[in-house]
PDB file of C-alpha atoms and ligand atoms in Angstrom:
ATOM      1  CA  MET P 514    -125.001  69.537  66.591  1.00 46.00           C
ATOM      2  CA  ALA P 515    -122.970  68.401  69.357  1.00 48.00           C
ATOM      3  CA  LYS P 516    -119.339  69.149  69.511  1.00 52.00           C
ATOM      4  CA  LYS P 517    -117.040  66.653  68.721  1.00 66.00           C
ATOM      5  CA  VAL P 518    -114.868  65.274  71.004  1.00 80.00           C
ATOM      6  CA  GLY P 519    -111.177  64.422  69.257  1.00 91.00           C
ATOM      7  CA  ALA P 520    -109.644  60.809  69.399  1.00 94.00           C
ATOM      8  CA  ARG P 521    -106.431  62.035  71.771  1.00 94.00           C
ATOM      9  CA  THR P 522    -109.094  63.506  74.131  1.00 95.00           C
ATOM     10  CA  LYS P 523    -110.871  60.541  74.654  1.00 96.00           C
ATOM     11  CA  LEU P 524    -108.385  58.011  74.829  1.00 97.00           C
ATOM     12  CA  ARG P 525    -107.050  60.535  77.456  1.00 96.00           C
ATOM     13  CA  GLU P 526    -109.980  60.330  79.498  1.00 96.00           C
ATOM     14  CA  HIS P 527    -109.967  56.500  79.035  1.00 97.00           C
ATOM     15  CA  PHE P 528    -106.583  55.913  79.935  1.00 97.00           C
ATOM     16  CA  LEU P 529    -107.543  58.078  83.253  1.00 96.00           C
ATOM     17  CA  SER P 530    -110.558  56.231  84.136  1.00 96.00           C
ATOM     18  CA  ASN P 531    -108.774  52.988  83.843  1.00 96.00           C
ATOM     19  CA  ILE P 532    -105.673  53.933  85.820  1.00 95.00           C
ATOM     20  CA  GLY P 533    -103.777  50.042  86.119  1.00 94.00           C
ATOM     21  CA  ARG P 534    -105.657  48.034  84.352  1.00 96.00           C
ATOM     22  CA  VAL P 535    -103.846  47.016  80.698  1.00 96.00           C
ATOM     23  CA  MET P 536    -105.723  47.423  77.637  1.00 96.00           C
ATOM     24  CA  ASP P 537    -105.130  45.939  74.260  1.00 95.00           C
ATOM     25  CA  SER P 538    -105.317  47.851  71.172  1.00 94.00           C
ATOM     26  CA  TYR P 539    -108.358  46.799  70.072  1.00 94.00           C
ATOM     27  CA  GLU P 540    -109.972  48.730  73.156  1.00 96.00           C
ATOM     28  CA  LEU P 541    -108.057  51.701  72.212  1.00 96.00           C
ATOM     29  CA  ARG P 542    -109.155  51.583  68.738  1.00 95.00           C
ATOM     30  CA  GLU P 543    -112.622  51.479  69.869  1.00 95.00           C
ATOM     31  CA  VAL P 544    -112.220  54.416  71.862  1.00 96.00           C
ATOM     32  CA  ALA P 545    -110.719  56.634  69.507  1.00 95.00           C
ATOM     33  CA  GLY P 546    -113.926  55.865  66.938  1.00 93.00           C
ATOM     34  CA  GLY P 547    -111.923  53.061  65.118  1.00 90.00           C
ATOM     35  CA  ILE P 548    -109.535  56.022  63.233  1.00 88.00           C
ATOM     36  CA  THR P 549    -106.327  53.959  61.880  1.00 86.00           C
ATOM     37  CA  GLU P 550    -104.024  57.281  63.977  1.00 89.00           C
ATOM     38  CA  TRP P 551    -104.934  55.637  67.574  1.00 93.00           C
ATOM     39  CA  ALA P 552    -101.478  54.709  67.867  1.00 91.00           C
ATOM     40  CA  ARG P 553    -100.002  57.930  67.027  1.00 89.00           C
ATOM     41  CA  ARG P 554    -102.505  59.577  69.270  1.00 92.00           C
ATOM     42  CA  VAL P 555    -101.427  57.410  72.349  1.00 92.00           C
ATOM     43  CA  ARG P 556     -97.620  58.214  71.228  1.00 86.00           C
ATOM     44  CA  GLU P 557     -98.731  62.077  71.712  1.00 85.00           C
ATOM     45  CA  LEU P 558    -100.101  61.191  75.032  1.00 90.00           C
ATOM     46  CA  ARG P 559     -97.034  60.254  76.255  1.00 84.00           C
ATOM     47  CA  THR P 560     -94.635  62.488  74.234  1.00 74.00           C
ATOM     48  CA  GLU P 561     -96.532  65.431  74.013  1.00 77.00           C
ATOM     49  CA  GLU P 562     -98.543  65.284  77.485  1.00 83.00           C
ATOM     50  CA  GLY P 563     -96.238  63.352  79.533  1.00 82.00           C
ATOM     51  CA  TYR P 564     -98.321  60.141  80.209  1.00 89.00           C
ATOM     52  CA  GLN P 565     -96.129  57.456  81.439  1.00 87.00           C
ATOM     53  CA  ILE P 566     -98.421  54.878  79.019  1.00 91.00           C
ATOM     54  CA  GLN P 567     -96.522  51.756  79.523  1.00 88.00           C
ATOM     55  CA  THR P 568     -96.227  49.213  76.407  1.00 85.00           C
ATOM     56  CA  HIS P 569     -94.404  46.316  76.290  1.00 82.00           C
ATOM     57  CA  ASN P 570     -91.005  48.259  75.260  1.00 74.00           C
ATOM     58  CA  ASP P 571     -91.342  49.494  78.932  1.00 74.00           C
ATOM     59  CA  ARG P 572     -92.632  46.033  80.635  1.00 78.00           C
ATOM     60  CA  SER P 573     -91.869  42.622  79.538  1.00 79.00           C
ATOM     61  CA  ASP P 574     -95.199  41.710  81.223  1.00 84.00           C
ATOM     62  CA  LEU P 575     -96.894  43.725  78.810  1.00 88.00           C
ATOM     63  CA  LYS P 576     -97.699  41.694  75.443  1.00 89.00           C
ATOM     64  CA  SER P 577     -97.055  43.654  72.502  1.00 86.00           C
ATOM     65  CA  SER P 578    -100.344  45.119  71.378  1.00 90.00           C
ATOM     66  CA  GLN P 579    -101.075  46.010  75.276  1.00 93.00           C
ATOM     67  CA  TYR P 580    -100.900  49.564  76.901  1.00 95.00           C
ATOM     68  CA  LEU P 581    -101.207  50.466  80.411  1.00 94.00           C
ATOM     69  CA  LEU P 582    -101.159  54.067  82.590  1.00 95.00           C
ATOM     70  CA  GLU P 583    -100.306  53.569  86.652  1.00 91.00           C
ATOM     71  CA  ASN P 584     -99.965  57.407  87.498  1.00 90.00           C
ATOM     72  CA  PRO P 585    -102.894  59.775  86.764  1.00 92.00           C
ATOM     73  CA  LYS P 586     -99.915  62.509  87.142  1.00 89.00           C
ATOM     74  CA  PRO P 587     -97.907  63.556  83.699  1.00 87.00           C
ATOM     75  CA  GLN P 588     -94.280  63.865  83.978  1.00 78.00           C
ATOM     76  CA  PRO P 589     -92.714  67.322  83.512  1.00 71.00           C
ATOM     77  CA  ALA P 590     -91.463  67.549  80.547  1.00 63.00           C
ATOM     78  CA  PHE P 591     -87.578  67.895  81.800  1.00 54.00           C
ATOM     79  CA  GLU P 592     -87.573  64.625  83.040  1.00 62.00           C
ATOM     80  CA  ARG P 593     -89.480  62.839  79.903  1.00 65.00           C
ATOM     81  CA  GLU P 594     -86.059  63.183  78.217  1.00 73.00           C
ATOM     82  CA  ILE P 595     -83.856  61.483  80.695  1.00 83.00           C
ATOM     83  CA  SER P 596     -83.878  57.852  80.763  1.00 86.00           C
ATOM     84  CA  LYS P 597     -84.433  55.581  83.315  1.00 86.00           C
ATOM     85  CA  GLU P 598     -80.715  54.685  83.456  1.00 90.00           C
ATOM     86  CA  THR P 599     -79.410  57.941  83.626  1.00 92.00           C
ATOM     87  CA  ARG P 600     -81.782  58.922  86.681  1.00 92.00           C
ATOM     88  CA  ALA P 601     -80.895  55.407  88.444  1.00 92.00           C
ATOM     89  CA  PHE P 602     -77.668  57.115  88.080  1.00 94.00           C
ATOM     90  CA  VAL P 603     -77.760  60.522  89.075  1.00 95.00           C
ATOM     91  CA  LEU P 604     -79.656  59.472  92.481  1.00 95.00           C
ATOM     92  CA  ASP P 605     -77.304  56.727  92.932  1.00 94.00           C
ATOM     93  CA  ARG P 606     -74.214  59.398  92.919  1.00 95.00           C
ATOM     94  CA  ASN P 607     -75.866  61.645  94.534  1.00 94.00           C
ATOM     95  CA  GLY P 608     -76.915  59.475  97.510  1.00 93.00           C
ATOM     96  CA  PHE P 609     -80.616  60.279  96.828  1.00 94.00           C
ATOM     97  CA  THR P 610     -80.071  63.293  99.078  1.00 94.00           C
ATOM     98  CA  CYS P 611     -81.396  66.643  97.662  1.00 93.00           C
ATOM     99  CA  GLN P 612     -78.153  68.708  96.062  1.00 92.00           C
ATOM    100  CA  MET P 613     -79.592  72.068  97.470  1.00 87.00           C
ATOM    101  CA  CYS P 614     -81.331  71.227 100.858  1.00 86.00           C
ATOM    102  CA  GLY P 615     -80.045  67.887 101.924  1.00 89.00           C
ATOM    103  CA  ALA P 616     -82.949  66.285 102.515  1.00 91.00           C
ATOM    104  CA  VAL P 617     -83.156  62.343 101.709  1.00 92.00           C
ATOM    105  CA  ALA P 618     -85.285  60.301 100.013  1.00 91.00           C
ATOM    106  CA  GLY P 619     -87.992  58.779 101.305  1.00 90.00           C
ATOM    107  CA  GLU P 620     -87.718  60.973 105.063  1.00 90.00           C
ATOM    108  CA  PRO P 621     -89.733  63.530 106.068  1.00 88.00           C
ATOM    109  CA  HIS P 622     -88.478  66.993 104.488  1.00 85.00           C
ATOM    110  CA  PRO P 623     -86.576  69.147 107.014  1.00 81.00           C
ATOM    111  CA  TYR P 624     -88.920  72.177 105.621  1.00 78.00           C
ATOM    112  CA  GLU P 625     -91.952  70.836 105.479  1.00 78.00           C
ATOM    113  CA  PRO P 626     -91.941  67.780 107.972  1.00 82.00           C
ATOM    114  CA  SER P 627     -95.462  66.785 106.980  1.00 83.00           C
ATOM    115  CA  ARG P 628     -94.212  65.915 103.197  1.00 81.00           C
ATOM    116  CA  LYS P 629     -92.290  62.903 102.477  1.00 86.00           C
ATOM    117  CA  THR P 630     -89.171  63.416 100.284  1.00 89.00           C
ATOM    118  CA  ARG P 631     -89.427  62.834  96.923  1.00 88.00           C
ATOM    119  CA  LEU P 632     -86.587  63.453  94.453  1.00 91.00           C
ATOM    120  CA  HIS P 633     -86.609  64.831  90.910  1.00 88.00           C
ATOM    121  CA  ILE P 634     -83.714  64.795  88.411  1.00 89.00           C
ATOM    122  CA  GLY P 635     -82.555  68.691  88.062  1.00 86.00           C
ATOM    123  CA  HIS P 636     -80.439  70.311  85.279  1.00 83.00           C
ATOM    124  CA  ILE P 637     -77.514  72.114  86.819  1.00 84.00           C
ATOM    125  CA  ILE P 638     -77.428  74.490  83.671  1.00 81.00           C
ATOM    126  CA  ASP P 639     -80.871  74.628  82.454  1.00 75.00           C
ATOM    127  CA  LYS P 640     -81.813  73.628  79.157  1.00 71.00           C
ATOM    128  CA  SER P 641     -82.657  77.531  78.057  1.00 68.00           C
ATOM    129  CA  GLN P 642     -78.929  78.431  79.018  1.00 74.00           C
ATOM    130  CA  GLY P 643     -77.826  75.309  76.958  1.00 77.00           C
ATOM    131  CA  GLY P 644     -77.359  72.748  79.358  1.00 80.00           C
ATOM    132  CA  THR P 645     -77.501  68.941  77.999  1.00 84.00           C
ATOM    133  CA  ASP P 646     -79.179  65.867  78.994  1.00 86.00           C
ATOM    134  CA  ASP P 647     -75.871  64.649  80.003  1.00 89.00           C
ATOM    135  CA  ALA P 648     -75.512  62.959  83.667  1.00 92.00           C
ATOM    136  CA  SER P 649     -72.882  65.713  84.284  1.00 93.00           C
ATOM    137  CA  ASN P 650     -75.260  68.662  84.204  1.00 91.00           C
ATOM    138  CA  LEU P 651     -77.775  66.481  86.218  1.00 93.00           C
ATOM    139  CA  ARG P 652     -78.652  66.811  89.812  1.00 93.00           C
ATOM    140  CA  ALA P 653     -80.768  65.342  92.517  1.00 94.00           C
ATOM    141  CA  LEU P 654     -83.384  67.713  93.891  1.00 91.00           C
ATOM    142  CA  CYS P 655     -86.267  67.180  95.685  1.00 89.00           C
ATOM    143  CA  SER P 656     -89.997  68.692  95.143  1.00 81.00           C
ATOM    144  CA  VAL P 657     -89.397  71.598  97.651  1.00 79.00           C
ATOM    145  CA  CYS P 658     -85.999  72.507  96.218  1.00 81.00           C
ATOM    146  CA  ASN P 659     -87.216  72.176  92.466  1.00 75.00           C
ATOM    147  CA  GLU P 660     -90.212  73.910  92.952  1.00 69.00           C
ATOM    148  CA  GLY P 661     -87.602  76.448  93.672  1.00 63.00           C
ATOM    149  CA  ALA P 662     -89.190  77.245  97.405  1.00 48.00           C
ATOM    150  CA  SER P 663     -86.014  77.506  98.800  1.00 46.00           C
ATOM    151  CA  ASN P 664     -83.349  78.899  96.709  1.00 46.00           C
ATOM    152  CA  LEU P 665     -82.487  81.768  98.406  1.00 47.00           C
ATOM    153  CA  THR P 666     -82.442  80.510 102.365  1.00 47.00           C
ATOM    154  CA  LEU P 667     -79.872  77.633 101.555  1.00 52.00           C
ATOM    155  CA  GLU P 668     -76.824  78.316 100.489  1.00 62.00           C
ATOM    156  CA  ARG P 669     -73.730  75.259 100.838  1.00 70.00           C
ATOM    157  CA  PRO P 670     -72.179  75.738 104.622  1.00 76.00           C
ATOM    158  CA  SER P 671     -68.732  75.800 104.794  1.00 84.00           C
ATOM    159  CA  ALA P 672     -66.397  73.666 106.993  1.00 89.00           C
ATOM    160  CA  GLN P 673     -66.061  75.816 109.954  1.00 89.00           C
ATOM    161  CA  LYS P 674     -69.662  76.561 109.787  1.00 86.00           C
ATOM    162  CA  LEU P 675     -70.314  73.197 109.936  1.00 89.00           C
ATOM    163  CA  LEU P 676     -67.880  72.730 112.662  1.00 92.00           C
ATOM    164  CA  ILE P 677     -69.415  74.932 115.090  1.00 90.00           C
ATOM    165  CA  GLN P 678     -73.087  73.509 114.929  1.00 88.00           C
ATOM    166  CA  VAL P 679     -71.197  69.983 115.420  1.00 93.00           C
ATOM    167  CA  ARG P 680     -69.297  70.857 118.714  1.00 94.00           C
ATOM    168  CA  ARG P 681     -72.279  72.152 120.115  1.00 93.00           C
ATOM    169  CA  ALA P 682     -73.826  69.047 119.069  1.00 92.00           C
ATOM    170  CA  LYS P 683     -74.865  65.684 122.039  1.00 94.00           C
ATOM    171  CA  GLY P 684     -72.382  63.373 121.870  1.00 94.00           C
ATOM    172  CA  GLY P 685     -75.005  60.657 120.456  1.00 94.00           C
ATOM    173  CA  ASP P 686     -75.647  62.853 117.482  1.00 92.00           C
ATOM    174  CA  GLN P 687     -71.923  63.592 116.676  1.00 95.00           C
ATOM    175  CA  LEU P 688     -71.240  59.774 117.051  1.00 95.00           C
ATOM    176  CA  LYS P 689     -73.929  59.447 114.313  1.00 91.00           C
ATOM    177  CA  LEU P 690     -72.520  61.827 112.019  1.00 92.00           C
ATOM    178  CA  LEU P 691     -69.234  60.144 112.476  1.00 93.00           C
ATOM    179  CA  GLN P 692     -71.297  56.668 111.680  1.00 89.00           C
ATOM    180  CA  TRP P 693     -72.580  58.370 107.902  1.00 85.00           C
ATOM    181  CA  LEU P 694     -69.498  59.933 107.409  1.00 87.00           C
ATOM    182  CA  ILE P 695     -67.133  56.823 107.637  1.00 87.00           C
ATOM    183  CA  GLN P 696     -70.010  54.995 105.096  1.00 82.00           C
ATOM    184  CA  LYS P 697     -69.865  57.653 102.982  1.00 80.00           C
ATOM    185  CA  PHE P 698     -65.858  57.914 103.079  1.00 84.00           C
ATOM    186  CA  PRO P 699     -64.789  54.497 104.015  1.00 85.00           C
ATOM    187  CA  LYS P 700     -61.223  54.954 101.527  1.00 87.00           C
ATOM    188  CA  GLN P 701     -60.432  57.876 103.574  1.00 88.00           C
ATOM    189  CA  THR P 702     -61.451  56.509 107.060  1.00 89.00           C
ATOM    190  CA  LYS P 703     -59.076  53.800 106.309  1.00 89.00           C
ATOM    191  CA  ASP P 704     -56.167  56.025 105.282  1.00 88.00           C
ATOM    192  CA  LEU P 705     -56.913  58.823 107.918  1.00 88.00           C
ATOM    193  CA  SER P 706     -56.789  56.084 110.835  1.00 84.00           C
ATOM    194  CA  GLY P 707     -53.460  54.186 110.158  1.00 77.00           C
ATOM    195  CA  GLY P 708     -54.234  52.368 107.012  1.00 56.00           C
ATOM    196  CA  ASN P 709     -53.921  48.460 106.949  1.00 54.00           C
ATOM    197  CA  ASN P 710     -52.830  47.813 110.926  1.00 49.00           C
TER     198      ASN P 710
HETATM  199 ZN1  LIG T 329     -84.112  70.122  98.542  1.00 78.78          ZN
END
Protein backbone atom coordinates (compact mmCIF):
# COMPACT_ATOMS: atom_id res chain seq x y z
CA MET A 1 0.00 0.00 0.00
CA ALA A 2 1.33 3.43 -0.98
CA LYS A 3 2.13 5.84 1.81
CA LYS A 4 -0.43 8.61 2.19
CA VAL A 5 0.90 12.09 1.62
CA GLY A 6 -0.72 14.79 3.76
CA ALA A 7 -2.60 17.67 2.19
CA ARG A 8 -0.20 20.20 3.64
CA THR A 9 2.78 18.43 2.08
CA LYS A 10 1.04 18.29 -1.29
CA LEU A 11 0.21 21.99 -1.11
CA ARG A 12 3.75 22.91 -0.05
CA GLU A 13 5.22 20.97 -2.97
CA HIS A 14 2.73 22.51 -5.37
CA PHE A 15 3.52 26.05 -4.23
CA LEU A 16 7.25 25.38 -4.46
CA SER A 17 7.00 24.08 -8.02
CA ASN A 18 4.83 27.04 -9.04
CA ILE A 19 6.88 29.95 -7.73
CA GLY A 20 5.59 33.26 -9.08
CA ARG A 21 2.41 31.84 -10.65
CA VAL A 22 -0.93 33.06 -9.34
CA MET A 23 -3.16 30.12 -8.41
CA ASP A 24 -6.83 30.06 -7.53
CA SER A 25 -8.71 28.26 -4.78
CA TYR A 26 -10.14 25.69 -7.19
CA GLU A 27 -6.66 24.53 -8.17
CA LEU A 28 -5.39 24.40 -4.57
CA ARG A 29 -8.41 22.47 -3.41
CA GLU A 30 -7.77 19.89 -6.14
CA VAL A 31 -4.10 19.64 -5.11
CA ALA A 32 -5.14 19.06 -1.50
CA GLY A 33 -7.29 16.14 -2.60
CA GLY A 34 -10.57 18.02 -2.53
CA ILE A 35 -10.66 18.30 1.26
CA THR A 36 -12.63 21.15 2.78
CA GLU A 37 -9.75 22.12 5.11
CA TRP A 38 -7.42 23.00 2.21
CA ALA A 39 -7.54 26.71 3.11
CA ARG A 40 -6.53 25.95 6.69
CA ARG A 41 -3.57 23.91 5.42
CA VAL A 42 -2.49 26.87 3.28
CA ARG A 43 -2.74 29.11 6.33
CA GLU A 44 -0.53 26.70 8.26
CA LEU A 45 2.11 26.94 5.53
CA ARG A 46 2.13 30.66 6.24
CA THR A 47 1.88 30.75 10.01
CA GLU A 48 3.67 27.56 11.05
CA GLU A 49 6.20 27.10 8.28
CA GLY A 50 6.78 30.74 7.35
CA TYR A 51 6.09 30.57 3.60
CA GLN A 52 5.21 34.05 2.36
CA ILE A 53 2.09 32.96 0.50
CA GLN A 54 0.31 36.11 -0.60
CA THR A 55 -3.41 36.77 -0.91
CA HIS A 56 -5.55 39.78 -1.73
CA ASN A 57 -4.94 40.89 1.86
CA ASP A 58 -1.25 41.35 1.04
CA ARG A 59 -1.54 42.56 -2.55
CA SER A 60 -4.29 44.61 -4.12
CA ASP A 61 -3.65 43.05 -7.55
CA LEU A 62 -4.73 39.60 -6.33
CA LYS A 63 -8.40 38.63 -6.39
CA SER A 64 -10.00 37.23 -3.26
CA SER A 65 -9.60 33.60 -4.39
CA GLN A 66 -6.01 33.93 -5.59
CA TYR A 67 -2.76 32.82 -3.96
CA LEU A 68 0.83 33.49 -4.89
CA LEU A 69 4.23 32.39 -3.58
CA GLU A 70 7.19 34.32 -4.98
CA ASN A 71 9.97 33.43 -2.55
CA PRO A 72 10.69 29.70 -1.98
CA LYS A 73 12.53 30.47 1.25
CA PRO A 74 10.43 30.49 4.42
CA GLN A 75 11.00 33.42 6.77
CA PRO A 76 12.46 32.72 10.22
CA ALA A 77 9.86 32.66 12.97
CA PHE A 78 11.00 35.84 14.71
CA GLU A 79 10.51 38.00 11.63
CA ARG A 80 7.04 36.72 10.86
CA GLU A 81 5.26 38.49 13.68
CA ILE A 82 6.71 41.89 12.84
CA SER A 83 4.52 43.95 10.53
CA LYS A 84 5.78 45.39 7.26
CA GLU A 85 5.26 48.89 8.66
CA THR A 86 7.39 48.19 11.75
CA ARG A 87 10.14 46.63 9.61
CA ALA A 88 10.17 49.66 7.33
CA PHE A 89 10.19 52.04 10.31
CA VAL A 90 13.12 50.25 12.00
CA LEU A 91 15.17 50.01 8.80
CA ASP A 92 14.63 53.69 8.10
CA ARG A 93 15.44 54.71 11.68
CA ASN A 94 18.66 52.67 11.50
CA GLY A 95 19.58 54.25 8.16
CA PHE A 96 19.49 50.86 6.39
CA THR A 97 22.71 50.05 8.24
CA CYS A 98 23.57 47.00 10.32
CA GLN A 99 23.66 48.16 13.93
CA MET A 100 26.51 45.80 14.78
CA CYS A 101 29.04 46.05 11.97
CA GLY A 102 27.87 49.10 10.03
CA ALA A 103 27.31 47.24 6.73
CA VAL A 104 24.88 49.08 4.43
CA ALA A 105 21.98 47.32 2.69
CA GLY A 106 22.78 46.43 -0.91
CA GLU A 107 26.51 47.19 -0.63
CA PRO A 108 29.19 44.48 -0.46
CA HIS A 109 29.59 43.25 3.10
CA PRO A 110 32.78 44.61 4.79
CA TYR A 111 33.72 41.19 6.18
CA GLU A 112 32.49 39.10 3.26
CA PRO A 113 32.89 41.30 0.17
CA SER A 114 31.51 38.59 -2.12
CA ARG A 115 28.18 38.91 -0.33
CA LYS A 116 25.75 41.76 -0.81
CA THR A 117 24.53 43.01 2.54
CA ARG A 118 21.00 41.92 3.35
CA LEU A 119 19.37 43.38 6.42
CA HIS A 120 17.10 41.56 8.84
CA ILE A 121 15.20 42.80 11.83
CA GLY A 122 16.68 41.55 15.10
CA HIS A 123 15.59 41.86 18.71
CA ILE A 124 17.79 43.89 21.06
CA ILE A 125 16.52 41.93 24.06
CA ASP A 126 15.78 38.41 22.85
CA LYS A 127 12.19 37.25 22.97
CA SER A 128 13.26 34.37 25.18
CA GLN A 129 14.45 36.99 27.70
CA GLY A 130 11.14 38.83 27.61
CA GLY A 131 11.90 41.22 24.75
CA THR A 132 8.93 42.46 22.72
CA ASP A 133 8.23 42.98 19.01
CA ASP A 134 7.92 46.72 19.66
CA ALA A 135 10.03 48.94 17.40
CA SER A 136 11.97 50.16 20.45
CA ASN A 137 13.28 46.61 20.94
CA LEU A 138 14.18 46.06 17.27
CA ARG A 139 17.22 46.89 15.18
CA ALA A 140 18.59 46.29 11.71
CA LEU A 141 21.14 43.48 11.49
CA CYS A 142 22.91 42.12 8.43
CA SER A 143 22.81 38.39 7.68
CA VAL A 144 26.40 37.97 8.87
CA CYS A 145 25.74 39.51 12.30
CA ASN A 146 22.30 37.93 12.44
CA GLU A 147 23.97 34.53 12.14
CA GLY A 148 26.22 35.53 15.02
CA ALA A 149 29.36 35.47 12.89
CA SER A 150 30.77 38.82 13.94
CA ASN A 151 29.49 39.12 17.52
CA LEU A 152 32.80 38.66 19.22
CA THR A 153 35.07 40.79 17.11
CA LEU A 154 32.91 43.88 16.89
CA GLU A 155 32.71 46.43 19.62
CA ARG A 156 31.49 49.92 18.92
CA PRO A 157 34.55 52.10 18.36
CA SER A 158 35.00 55.05 20.73
CA ALA A 159 35.26 58.64 19.46
CA GLN A 160 38.95 58.61 20.36
CA LYS A 161 39.65 55.51 18.26
CA LEU A 162 37.61 56.89 15.38
CA LEU A 163 39.55 60.18 15.42
CA ILE A 164 42.85 58.31 15.30
CA GLN A 165 41.62 56.43 12.22
CA VAL A 166 40.23 59.56 10.58
CA ARG A 167 43.44 61.56 11.09
CA ARG A 168 45.37 58.82 9.32
CA ALA A 169 42.98 58.71 6.36
CA LYS A 170 43.58 60.51 3.04
CA GLY A 171 42.02 63.97 2.67
CA GLY A 172 39.58 62.72 0.06
CA ASP A 173 38.33 60.02 2.38
CA GLN A 174 38.04 62.52 5.23
CA LEU A 175 35.87 64.68 2.96
CA LYS A 176 33.67 61.71 2.12
CA LEU A 177 33.21 61.17 5.82
CA LEU A 178 32.36 64.85 6.29
CA GLN A 179 29.72 64.63 3.56
CA TRP A 180 28.24 61.57 5.20
CA LEU A 181 28.15 63.27 8.61
CA ILE A 182 26.53 66.42 7.19
CA GLN A 183 23.88 64.29 5.54
CA LYS A 184 23.27 62.41 8.75
CA PHE A 185 23.24 65.45 11.05
CA PRO A 186 21.92 68.40 8.98
CA LYS A 187 20.58 70.36 11.93
CA GLN A 188 23.68 69.93 14.11
CA THR A 189 25.87 70.87 11.12
CA LYS A 190 23.95 74.13 10.78
CA ASP A 191 24.22 74.88 14.50
CA LEU A 192 27.95 74.08 14.62
CA SER A 193 28.78 76.17 11.56
CA GLY A 194 27.25 79.34 13.01
CA GLY A 195 23.54 78.94 12.39
CA ASN A 196 21.56 81.25 10.15
CA ASN A 197 24.11 83.50 8.48
ZN1 LIG B 1 26.46 43.29 10.49
